[in-house]
PDB file of C-alpha atoms and ligand atoms in Angstrom:
ATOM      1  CA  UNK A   1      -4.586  23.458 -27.820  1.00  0.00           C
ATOM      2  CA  UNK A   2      -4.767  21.326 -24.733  1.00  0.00           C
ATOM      3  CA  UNK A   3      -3.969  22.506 -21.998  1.00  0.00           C
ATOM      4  CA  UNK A   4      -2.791  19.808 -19.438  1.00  0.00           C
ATOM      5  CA  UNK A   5      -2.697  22.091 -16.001  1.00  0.00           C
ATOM      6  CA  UNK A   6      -6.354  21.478 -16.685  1.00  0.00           C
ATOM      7  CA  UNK A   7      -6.563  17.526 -16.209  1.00  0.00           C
ATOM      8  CA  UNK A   8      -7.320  16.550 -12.798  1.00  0.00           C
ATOM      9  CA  UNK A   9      -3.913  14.935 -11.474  1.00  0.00           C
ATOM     10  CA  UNK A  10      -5.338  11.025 -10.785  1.00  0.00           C
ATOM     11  CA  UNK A  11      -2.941   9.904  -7.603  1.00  0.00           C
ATOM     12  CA  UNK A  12      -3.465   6.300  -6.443  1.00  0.00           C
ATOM     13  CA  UNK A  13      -3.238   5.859  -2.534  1.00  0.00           C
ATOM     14  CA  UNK A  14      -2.115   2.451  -1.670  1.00  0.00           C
ATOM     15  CA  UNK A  15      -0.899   2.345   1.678  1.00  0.00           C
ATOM     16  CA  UNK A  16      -0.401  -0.625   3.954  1.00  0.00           C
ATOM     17  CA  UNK A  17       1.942  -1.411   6.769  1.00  0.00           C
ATOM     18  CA  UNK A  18       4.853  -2.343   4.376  1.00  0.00           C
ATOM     19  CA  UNK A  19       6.886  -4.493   6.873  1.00  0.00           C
ATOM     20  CA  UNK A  20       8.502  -4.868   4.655  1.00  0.00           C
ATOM     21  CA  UNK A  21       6.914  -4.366   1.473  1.00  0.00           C
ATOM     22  CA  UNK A  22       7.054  -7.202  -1.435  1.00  0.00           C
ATOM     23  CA  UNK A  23       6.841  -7.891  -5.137  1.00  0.00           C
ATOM     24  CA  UNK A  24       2.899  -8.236  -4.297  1.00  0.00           C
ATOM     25  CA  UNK A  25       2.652  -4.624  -3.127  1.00  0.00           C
ATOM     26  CA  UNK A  26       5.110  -3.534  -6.471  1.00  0.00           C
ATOM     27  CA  UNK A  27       3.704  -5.739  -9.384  1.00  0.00           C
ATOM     28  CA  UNK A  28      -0.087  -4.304  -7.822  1.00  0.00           C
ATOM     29  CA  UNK A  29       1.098  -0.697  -7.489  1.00  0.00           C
ATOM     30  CA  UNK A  30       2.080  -0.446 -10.635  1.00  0.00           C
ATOM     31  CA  UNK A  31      -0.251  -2.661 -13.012  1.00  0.00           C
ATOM     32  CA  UNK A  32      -3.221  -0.769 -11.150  1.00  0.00           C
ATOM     33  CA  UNK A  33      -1.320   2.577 -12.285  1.00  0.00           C
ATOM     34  CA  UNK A  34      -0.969   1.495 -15.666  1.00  0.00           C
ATOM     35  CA  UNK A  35      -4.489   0.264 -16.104  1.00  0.00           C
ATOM     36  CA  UNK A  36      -6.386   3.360 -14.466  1.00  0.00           C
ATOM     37  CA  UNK A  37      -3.943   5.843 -16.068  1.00  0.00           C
ATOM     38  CA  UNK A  38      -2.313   7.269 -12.614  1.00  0.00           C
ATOM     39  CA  UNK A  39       0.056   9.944 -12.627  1.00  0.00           C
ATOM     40  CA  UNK A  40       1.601   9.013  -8.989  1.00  0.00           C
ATOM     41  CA  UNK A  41       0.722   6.010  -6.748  1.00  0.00           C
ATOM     42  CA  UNK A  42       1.859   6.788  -3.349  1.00  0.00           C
ATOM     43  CA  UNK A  43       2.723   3.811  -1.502  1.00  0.00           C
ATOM     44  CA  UNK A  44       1.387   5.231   1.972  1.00  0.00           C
ATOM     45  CA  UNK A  45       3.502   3.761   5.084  1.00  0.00           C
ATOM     46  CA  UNK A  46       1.006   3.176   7.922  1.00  0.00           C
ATOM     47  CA  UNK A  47       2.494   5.287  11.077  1.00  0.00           C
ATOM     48  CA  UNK A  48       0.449   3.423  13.486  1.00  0.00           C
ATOM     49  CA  UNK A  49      -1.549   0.446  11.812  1.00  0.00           C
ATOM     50  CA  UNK A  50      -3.618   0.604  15.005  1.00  0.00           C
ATOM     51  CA  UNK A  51      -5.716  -3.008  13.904  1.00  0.00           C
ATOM     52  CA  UNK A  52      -2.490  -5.053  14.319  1.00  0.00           C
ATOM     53  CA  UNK A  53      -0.800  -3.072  17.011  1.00  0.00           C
ATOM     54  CA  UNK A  54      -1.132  -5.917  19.838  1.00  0.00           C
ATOM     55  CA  UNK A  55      -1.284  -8.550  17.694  1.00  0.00           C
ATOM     56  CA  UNK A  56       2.530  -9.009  16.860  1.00  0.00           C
ATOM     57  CA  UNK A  57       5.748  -6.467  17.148  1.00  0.00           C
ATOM     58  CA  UNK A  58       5.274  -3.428  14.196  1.00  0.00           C
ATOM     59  CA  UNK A  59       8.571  -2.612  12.860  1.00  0.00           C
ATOM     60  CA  UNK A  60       9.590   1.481  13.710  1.00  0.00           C
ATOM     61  CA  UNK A  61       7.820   3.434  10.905  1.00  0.00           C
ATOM     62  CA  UNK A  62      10.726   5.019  10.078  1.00  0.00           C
ATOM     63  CA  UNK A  63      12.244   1.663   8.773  1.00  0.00           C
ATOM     64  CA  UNK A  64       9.278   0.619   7.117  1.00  0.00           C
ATOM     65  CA  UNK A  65       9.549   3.979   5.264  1.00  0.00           C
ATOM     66  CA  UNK A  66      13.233   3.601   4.173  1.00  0.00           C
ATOM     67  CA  UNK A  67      12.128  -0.001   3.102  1.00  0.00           C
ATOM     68  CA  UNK A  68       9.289   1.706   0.889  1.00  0.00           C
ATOM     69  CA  UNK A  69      11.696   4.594  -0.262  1.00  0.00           C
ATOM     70  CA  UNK A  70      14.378   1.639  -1.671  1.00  0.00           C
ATOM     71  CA  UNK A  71      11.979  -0.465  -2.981  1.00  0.00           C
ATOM     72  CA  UNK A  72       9.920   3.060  -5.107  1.00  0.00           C
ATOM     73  CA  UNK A  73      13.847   4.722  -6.402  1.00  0.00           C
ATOM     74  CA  UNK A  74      13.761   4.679  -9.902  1.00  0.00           C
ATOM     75  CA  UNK A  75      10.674   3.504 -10.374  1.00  0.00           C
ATOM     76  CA  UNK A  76       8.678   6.155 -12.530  1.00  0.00           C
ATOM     77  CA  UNK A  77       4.953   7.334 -10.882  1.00  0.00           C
ATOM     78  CA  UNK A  78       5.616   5.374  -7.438  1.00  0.00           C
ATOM     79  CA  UNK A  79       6.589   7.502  -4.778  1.00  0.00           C
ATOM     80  CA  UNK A  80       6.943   6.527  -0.911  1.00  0.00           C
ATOM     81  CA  UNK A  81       4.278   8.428   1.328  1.00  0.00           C
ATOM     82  CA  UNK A  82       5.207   9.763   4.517  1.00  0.00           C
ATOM     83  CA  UNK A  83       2.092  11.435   5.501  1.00  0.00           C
ATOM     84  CA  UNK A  84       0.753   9.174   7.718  1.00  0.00           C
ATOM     85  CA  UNK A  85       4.182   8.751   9.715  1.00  0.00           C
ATOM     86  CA  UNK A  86       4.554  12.667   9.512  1.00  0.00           C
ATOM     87  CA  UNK A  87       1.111  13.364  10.562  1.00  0.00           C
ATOM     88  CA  UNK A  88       1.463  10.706  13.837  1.00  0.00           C
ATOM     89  CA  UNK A  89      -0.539   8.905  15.767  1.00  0.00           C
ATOM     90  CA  UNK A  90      -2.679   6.149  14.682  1.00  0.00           C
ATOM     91  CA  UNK A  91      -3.264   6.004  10.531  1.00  0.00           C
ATOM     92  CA  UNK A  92      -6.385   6.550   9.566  1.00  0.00           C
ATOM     93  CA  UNK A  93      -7.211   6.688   5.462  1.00  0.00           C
ATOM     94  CA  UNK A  94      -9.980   8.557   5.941  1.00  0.00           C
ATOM     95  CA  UNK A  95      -7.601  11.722   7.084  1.00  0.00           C
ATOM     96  CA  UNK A  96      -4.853  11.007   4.745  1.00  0.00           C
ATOM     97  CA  UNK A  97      -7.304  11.163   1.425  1.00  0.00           C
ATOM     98  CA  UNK A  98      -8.541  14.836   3.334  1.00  0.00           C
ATOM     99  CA  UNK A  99      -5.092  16.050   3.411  1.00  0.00           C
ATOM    100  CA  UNK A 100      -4.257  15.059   0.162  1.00  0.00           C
ATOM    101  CA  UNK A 101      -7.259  16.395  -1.542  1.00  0.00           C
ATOM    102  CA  UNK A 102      -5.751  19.660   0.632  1.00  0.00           C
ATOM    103  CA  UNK A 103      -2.364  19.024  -0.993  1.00  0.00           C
ATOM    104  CA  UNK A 104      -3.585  18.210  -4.736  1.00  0.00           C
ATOM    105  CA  UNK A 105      -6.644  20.586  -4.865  1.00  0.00           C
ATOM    106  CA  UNK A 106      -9.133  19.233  -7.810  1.00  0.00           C
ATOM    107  CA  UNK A 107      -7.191  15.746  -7.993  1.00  0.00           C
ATOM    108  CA  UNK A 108      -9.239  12.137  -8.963  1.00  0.00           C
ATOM    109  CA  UNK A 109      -7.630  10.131  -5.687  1.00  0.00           C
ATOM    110  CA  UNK A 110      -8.424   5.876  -6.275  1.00  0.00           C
ATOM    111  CA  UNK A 111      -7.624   3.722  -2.899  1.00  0.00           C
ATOM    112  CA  UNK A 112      -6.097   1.088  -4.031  1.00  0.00           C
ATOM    113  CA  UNK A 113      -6.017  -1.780  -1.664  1.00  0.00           C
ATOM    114  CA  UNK A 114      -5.990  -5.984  -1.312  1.00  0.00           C
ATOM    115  CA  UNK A 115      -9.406  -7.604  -1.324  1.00  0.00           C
ATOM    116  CA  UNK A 116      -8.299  -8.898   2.213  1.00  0.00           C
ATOM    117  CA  UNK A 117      -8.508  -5.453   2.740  1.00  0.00           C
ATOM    118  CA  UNK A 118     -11.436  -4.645   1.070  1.00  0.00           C
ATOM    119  CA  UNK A 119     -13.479  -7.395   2.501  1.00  0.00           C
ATOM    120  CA  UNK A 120     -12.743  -5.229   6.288  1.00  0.00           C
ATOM    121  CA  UNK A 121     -13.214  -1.687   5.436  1.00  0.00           C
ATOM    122  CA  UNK A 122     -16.384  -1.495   7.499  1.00  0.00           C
ATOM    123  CA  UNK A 123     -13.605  -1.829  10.199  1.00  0.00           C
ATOM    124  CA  UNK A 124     -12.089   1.139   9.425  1.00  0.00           C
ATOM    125  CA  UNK A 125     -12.234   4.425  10.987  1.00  0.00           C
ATOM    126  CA  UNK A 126     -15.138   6.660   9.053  1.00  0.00           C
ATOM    127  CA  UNK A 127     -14.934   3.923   6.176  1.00  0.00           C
ATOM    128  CA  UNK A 128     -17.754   6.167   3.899  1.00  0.00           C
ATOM    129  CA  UNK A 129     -15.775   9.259   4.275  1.00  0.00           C
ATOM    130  CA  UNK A 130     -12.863   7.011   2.237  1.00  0.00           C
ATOM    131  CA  UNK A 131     -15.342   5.728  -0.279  1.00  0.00           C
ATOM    132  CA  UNK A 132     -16.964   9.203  -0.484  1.00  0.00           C
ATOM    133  CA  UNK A 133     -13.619  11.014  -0.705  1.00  0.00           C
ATOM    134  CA  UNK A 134     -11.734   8.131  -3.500  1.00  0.00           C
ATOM    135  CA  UNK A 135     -12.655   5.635  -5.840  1.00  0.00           C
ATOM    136  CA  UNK A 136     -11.893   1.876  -4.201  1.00  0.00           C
ATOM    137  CA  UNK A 137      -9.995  -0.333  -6.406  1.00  0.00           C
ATOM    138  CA  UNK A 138      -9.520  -3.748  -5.460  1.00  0.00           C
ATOM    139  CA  UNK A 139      -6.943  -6.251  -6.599  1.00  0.00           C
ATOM    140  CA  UNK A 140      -7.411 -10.091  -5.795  1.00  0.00           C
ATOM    141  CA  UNK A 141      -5.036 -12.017  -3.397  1.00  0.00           C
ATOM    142  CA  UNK A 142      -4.646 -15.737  -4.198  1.00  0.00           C
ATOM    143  CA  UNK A 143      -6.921 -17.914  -1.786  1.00  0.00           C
ATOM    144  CA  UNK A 144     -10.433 -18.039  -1.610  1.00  0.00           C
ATOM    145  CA  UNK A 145     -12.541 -15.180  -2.917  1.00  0.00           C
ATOM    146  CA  UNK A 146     -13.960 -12.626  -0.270  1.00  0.00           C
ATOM    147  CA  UNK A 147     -17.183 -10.944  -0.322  1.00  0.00           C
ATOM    148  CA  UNK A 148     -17.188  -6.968  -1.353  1.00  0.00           C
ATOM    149  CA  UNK A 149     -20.148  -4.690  -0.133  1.00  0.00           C
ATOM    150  CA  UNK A 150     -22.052  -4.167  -2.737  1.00  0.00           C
ATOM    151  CA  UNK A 151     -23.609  -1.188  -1.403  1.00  0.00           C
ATOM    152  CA  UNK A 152     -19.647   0.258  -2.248  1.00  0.00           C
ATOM    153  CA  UNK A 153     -18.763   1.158  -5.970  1.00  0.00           C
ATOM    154  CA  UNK A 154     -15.853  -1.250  -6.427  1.00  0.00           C
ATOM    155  CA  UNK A 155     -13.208  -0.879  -9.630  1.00  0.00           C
ATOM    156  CA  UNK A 156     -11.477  -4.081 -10.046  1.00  0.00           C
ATOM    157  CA  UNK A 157      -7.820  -4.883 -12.150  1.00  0.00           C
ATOM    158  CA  UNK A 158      -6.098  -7.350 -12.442  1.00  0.00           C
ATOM    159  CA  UNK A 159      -3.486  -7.873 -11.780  1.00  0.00           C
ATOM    160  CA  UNK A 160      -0.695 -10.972 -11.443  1.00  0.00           C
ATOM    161  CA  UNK A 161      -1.544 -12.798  -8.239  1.00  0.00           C
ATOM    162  CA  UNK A 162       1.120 -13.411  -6.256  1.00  0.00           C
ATOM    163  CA  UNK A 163       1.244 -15.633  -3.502  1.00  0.00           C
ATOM    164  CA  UNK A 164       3.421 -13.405  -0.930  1.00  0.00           C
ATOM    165  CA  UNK A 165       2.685 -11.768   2.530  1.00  0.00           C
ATOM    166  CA  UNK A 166       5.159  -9.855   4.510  1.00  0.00           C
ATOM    167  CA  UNK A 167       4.038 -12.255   7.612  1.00  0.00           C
ATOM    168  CA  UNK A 168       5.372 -14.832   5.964  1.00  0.00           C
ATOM    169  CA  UNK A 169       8.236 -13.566   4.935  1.00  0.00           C
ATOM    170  CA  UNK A 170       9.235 -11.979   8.002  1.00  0.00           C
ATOM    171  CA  UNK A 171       8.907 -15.694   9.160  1.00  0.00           C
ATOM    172  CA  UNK A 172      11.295 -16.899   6.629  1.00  0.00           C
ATOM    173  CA  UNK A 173      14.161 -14.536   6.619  1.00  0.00           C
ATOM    174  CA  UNK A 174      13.824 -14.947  10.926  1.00  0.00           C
ATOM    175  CA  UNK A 175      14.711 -18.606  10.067  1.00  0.00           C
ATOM    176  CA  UNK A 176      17.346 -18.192   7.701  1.00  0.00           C
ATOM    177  CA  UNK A 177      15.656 -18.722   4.614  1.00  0.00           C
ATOM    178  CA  UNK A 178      16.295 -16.290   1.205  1.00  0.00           C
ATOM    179  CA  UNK A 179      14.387 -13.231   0.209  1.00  0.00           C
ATOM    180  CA  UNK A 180      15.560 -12.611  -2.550  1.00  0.00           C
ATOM    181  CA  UNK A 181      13.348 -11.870  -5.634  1.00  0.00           C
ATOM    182  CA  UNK A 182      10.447 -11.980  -3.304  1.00  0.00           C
ATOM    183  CA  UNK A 183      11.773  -8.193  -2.018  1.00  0.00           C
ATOM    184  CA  UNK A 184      13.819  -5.997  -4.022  1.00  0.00           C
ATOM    185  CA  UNK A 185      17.607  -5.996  -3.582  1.00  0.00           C
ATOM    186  CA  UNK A 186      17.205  -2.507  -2.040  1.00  0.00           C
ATOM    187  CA  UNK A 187      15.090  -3.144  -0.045  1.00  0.00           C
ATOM    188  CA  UNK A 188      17.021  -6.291   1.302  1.00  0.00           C
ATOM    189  CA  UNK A 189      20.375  -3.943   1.576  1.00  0.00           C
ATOM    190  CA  UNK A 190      17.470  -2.098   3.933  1.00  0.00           C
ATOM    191  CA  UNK A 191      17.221  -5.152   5.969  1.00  0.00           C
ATOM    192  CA  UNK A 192      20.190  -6.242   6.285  1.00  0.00           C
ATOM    193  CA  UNK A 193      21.723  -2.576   7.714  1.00  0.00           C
ATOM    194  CA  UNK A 194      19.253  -1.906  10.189  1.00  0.00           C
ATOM    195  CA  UNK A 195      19.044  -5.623  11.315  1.00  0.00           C
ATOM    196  CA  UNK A 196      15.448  -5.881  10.668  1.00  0.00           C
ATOM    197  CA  UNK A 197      13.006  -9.128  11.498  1.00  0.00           C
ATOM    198  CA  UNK A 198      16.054 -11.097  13.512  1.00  0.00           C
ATOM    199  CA  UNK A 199      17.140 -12.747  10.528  1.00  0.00           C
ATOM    200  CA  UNK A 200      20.751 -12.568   9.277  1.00  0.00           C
ATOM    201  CA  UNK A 201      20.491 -14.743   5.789  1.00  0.00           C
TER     202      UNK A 201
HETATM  203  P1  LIG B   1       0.894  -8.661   6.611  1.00  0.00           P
HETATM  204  O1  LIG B   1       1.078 -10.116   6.310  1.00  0.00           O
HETATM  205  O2  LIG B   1       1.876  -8.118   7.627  1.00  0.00           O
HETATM  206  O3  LIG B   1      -0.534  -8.257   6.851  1.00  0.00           O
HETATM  207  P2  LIG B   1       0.680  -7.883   3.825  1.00  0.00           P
HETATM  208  O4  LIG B   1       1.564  -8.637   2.898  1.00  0.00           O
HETATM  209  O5  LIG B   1      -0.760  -8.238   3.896  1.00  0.00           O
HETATM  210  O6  LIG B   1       1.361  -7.898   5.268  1.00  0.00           O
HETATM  211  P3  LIG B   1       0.052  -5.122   4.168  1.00  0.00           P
HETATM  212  O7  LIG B   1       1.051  -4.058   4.444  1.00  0.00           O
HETATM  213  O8  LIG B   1      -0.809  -5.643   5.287  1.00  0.00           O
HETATM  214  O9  LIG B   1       0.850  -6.355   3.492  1.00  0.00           O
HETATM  215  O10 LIG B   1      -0.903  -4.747   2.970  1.00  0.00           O
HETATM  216  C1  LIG B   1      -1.034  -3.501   2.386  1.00  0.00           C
HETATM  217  C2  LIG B   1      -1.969  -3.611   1.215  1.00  0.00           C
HETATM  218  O11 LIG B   1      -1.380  -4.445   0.224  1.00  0.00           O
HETATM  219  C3  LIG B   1      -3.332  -4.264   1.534  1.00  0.00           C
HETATM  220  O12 LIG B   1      -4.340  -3.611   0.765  1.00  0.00           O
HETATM  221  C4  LIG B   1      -3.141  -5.700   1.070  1.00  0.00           C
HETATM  222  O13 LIG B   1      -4.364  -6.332   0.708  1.00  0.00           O
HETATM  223  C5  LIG B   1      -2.263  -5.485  -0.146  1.00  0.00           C
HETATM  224  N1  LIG B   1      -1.441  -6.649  -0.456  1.00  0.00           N
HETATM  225  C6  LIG B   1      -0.560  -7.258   0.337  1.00  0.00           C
HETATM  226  N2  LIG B   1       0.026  -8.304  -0.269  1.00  0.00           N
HETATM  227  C7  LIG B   1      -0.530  -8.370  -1.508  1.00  0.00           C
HETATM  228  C8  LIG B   1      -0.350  -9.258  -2.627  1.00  0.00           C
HETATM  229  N3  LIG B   1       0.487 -10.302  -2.579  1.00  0.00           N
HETATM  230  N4  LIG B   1      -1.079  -9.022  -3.733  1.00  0.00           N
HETATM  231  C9  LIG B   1      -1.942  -7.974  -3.772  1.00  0.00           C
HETATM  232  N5  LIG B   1      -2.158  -7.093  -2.758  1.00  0.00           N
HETATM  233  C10 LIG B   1      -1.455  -7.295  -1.637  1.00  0.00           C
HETATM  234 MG1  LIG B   2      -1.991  -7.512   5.478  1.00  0.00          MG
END
């Protein structure tokens, strides 16, 4: 008889600053769930993302978590993470994956993440300590391929590239133009009520 309490629990940590997040940050969450055989990706909402703080307005995290929340209902094995916004201060993965290994004892955790984002984690706060604690797993972004560490055990999927960045379309729905389809429609009801990005379309 197998006994399933047994299996380490496999929870995918994807987190970003989710302002707001997109069918890029959906179609990868859950493709890279299906293909590695997660039980729960937690889409972790960055409290502070201290590396852009300075370099354009962050939306309140609590918004950016309600946006997350909408986008995740109904939507079996992705969950919203609060952690980060609960825990305060700047976000740092490295302490997330320790508290969740505190939270899930014996759990597989994989850090999912963009290779954009890949291509920088030596600028991340104790960057080993995340590759020591979880399994990377990278996803390509369309443009030009970036250069991975090889020194860092990499999993890649893949997964549907999609050419969509919440810069761009915070840009597009402050000038009027449509989101729709390129967020969910819960996530735009999000917008909408709490007057988010200047944009009224
Ligand atoms: P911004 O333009 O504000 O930086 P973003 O679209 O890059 O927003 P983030 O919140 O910065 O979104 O990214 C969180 C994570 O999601 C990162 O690992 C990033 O590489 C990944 N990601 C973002 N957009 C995509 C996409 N279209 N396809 C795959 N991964 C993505
Ligand atoms: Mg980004």
């Amino acid at each position: 008889m197998s006994d399933e309490s047994a299996k380490p629990q496999r929870i995918g940590v994807f987190g970003g600053t989710f302002d707001p997040p997109h069918v890029g940050h959906l179609v990868t969450a859950i493709n890279v769930g299906y293909a590695i055989g997660l039980d729960r990706v937690i889409l972790m909402v960055a409290n502070v993302p201290w590396q852009k703080v300075g370099t354009r307005p962050i939306t309140p995290a609590a918004d950016r978590l309600a946006m997350v929340e909408a986008a995740v209902a109904d939507v079996p094995r992705l969950v919203a993470g609060d952690h980060e916004i609960v825990a305060g201060g700047p976000s740092y993965t490295a302490d997330t994956l320790a508290a969740l290994a505190h939270e899930f004892p014996g759990a597989e955790l994989y850090v999912i993440l963009g290779d954009d984002a890949a291509a920088a984690i030596h600028t991340w706060e104790r960057a080993d300590e995340v590759a020591e604690r979880a399994q990377l797993v990278v996803v390509d972004r369309p443009g030009d391929p970036v250069s991975l560490d090889p020194a860092i055990d990499w999993v890649r999927v893949e997964v549907p590239r999609l050419d969509v960045s919440s810069t761009d379309l915070r840009a597009r729905w402050a000038d009027g133009r449509p989101l729709n389809y390129l967020v969910t429609d819960a996530v735009l009801d999000v917008v909408r009520e709490r007057g988010l990005y200047g944009g009224s379309a």
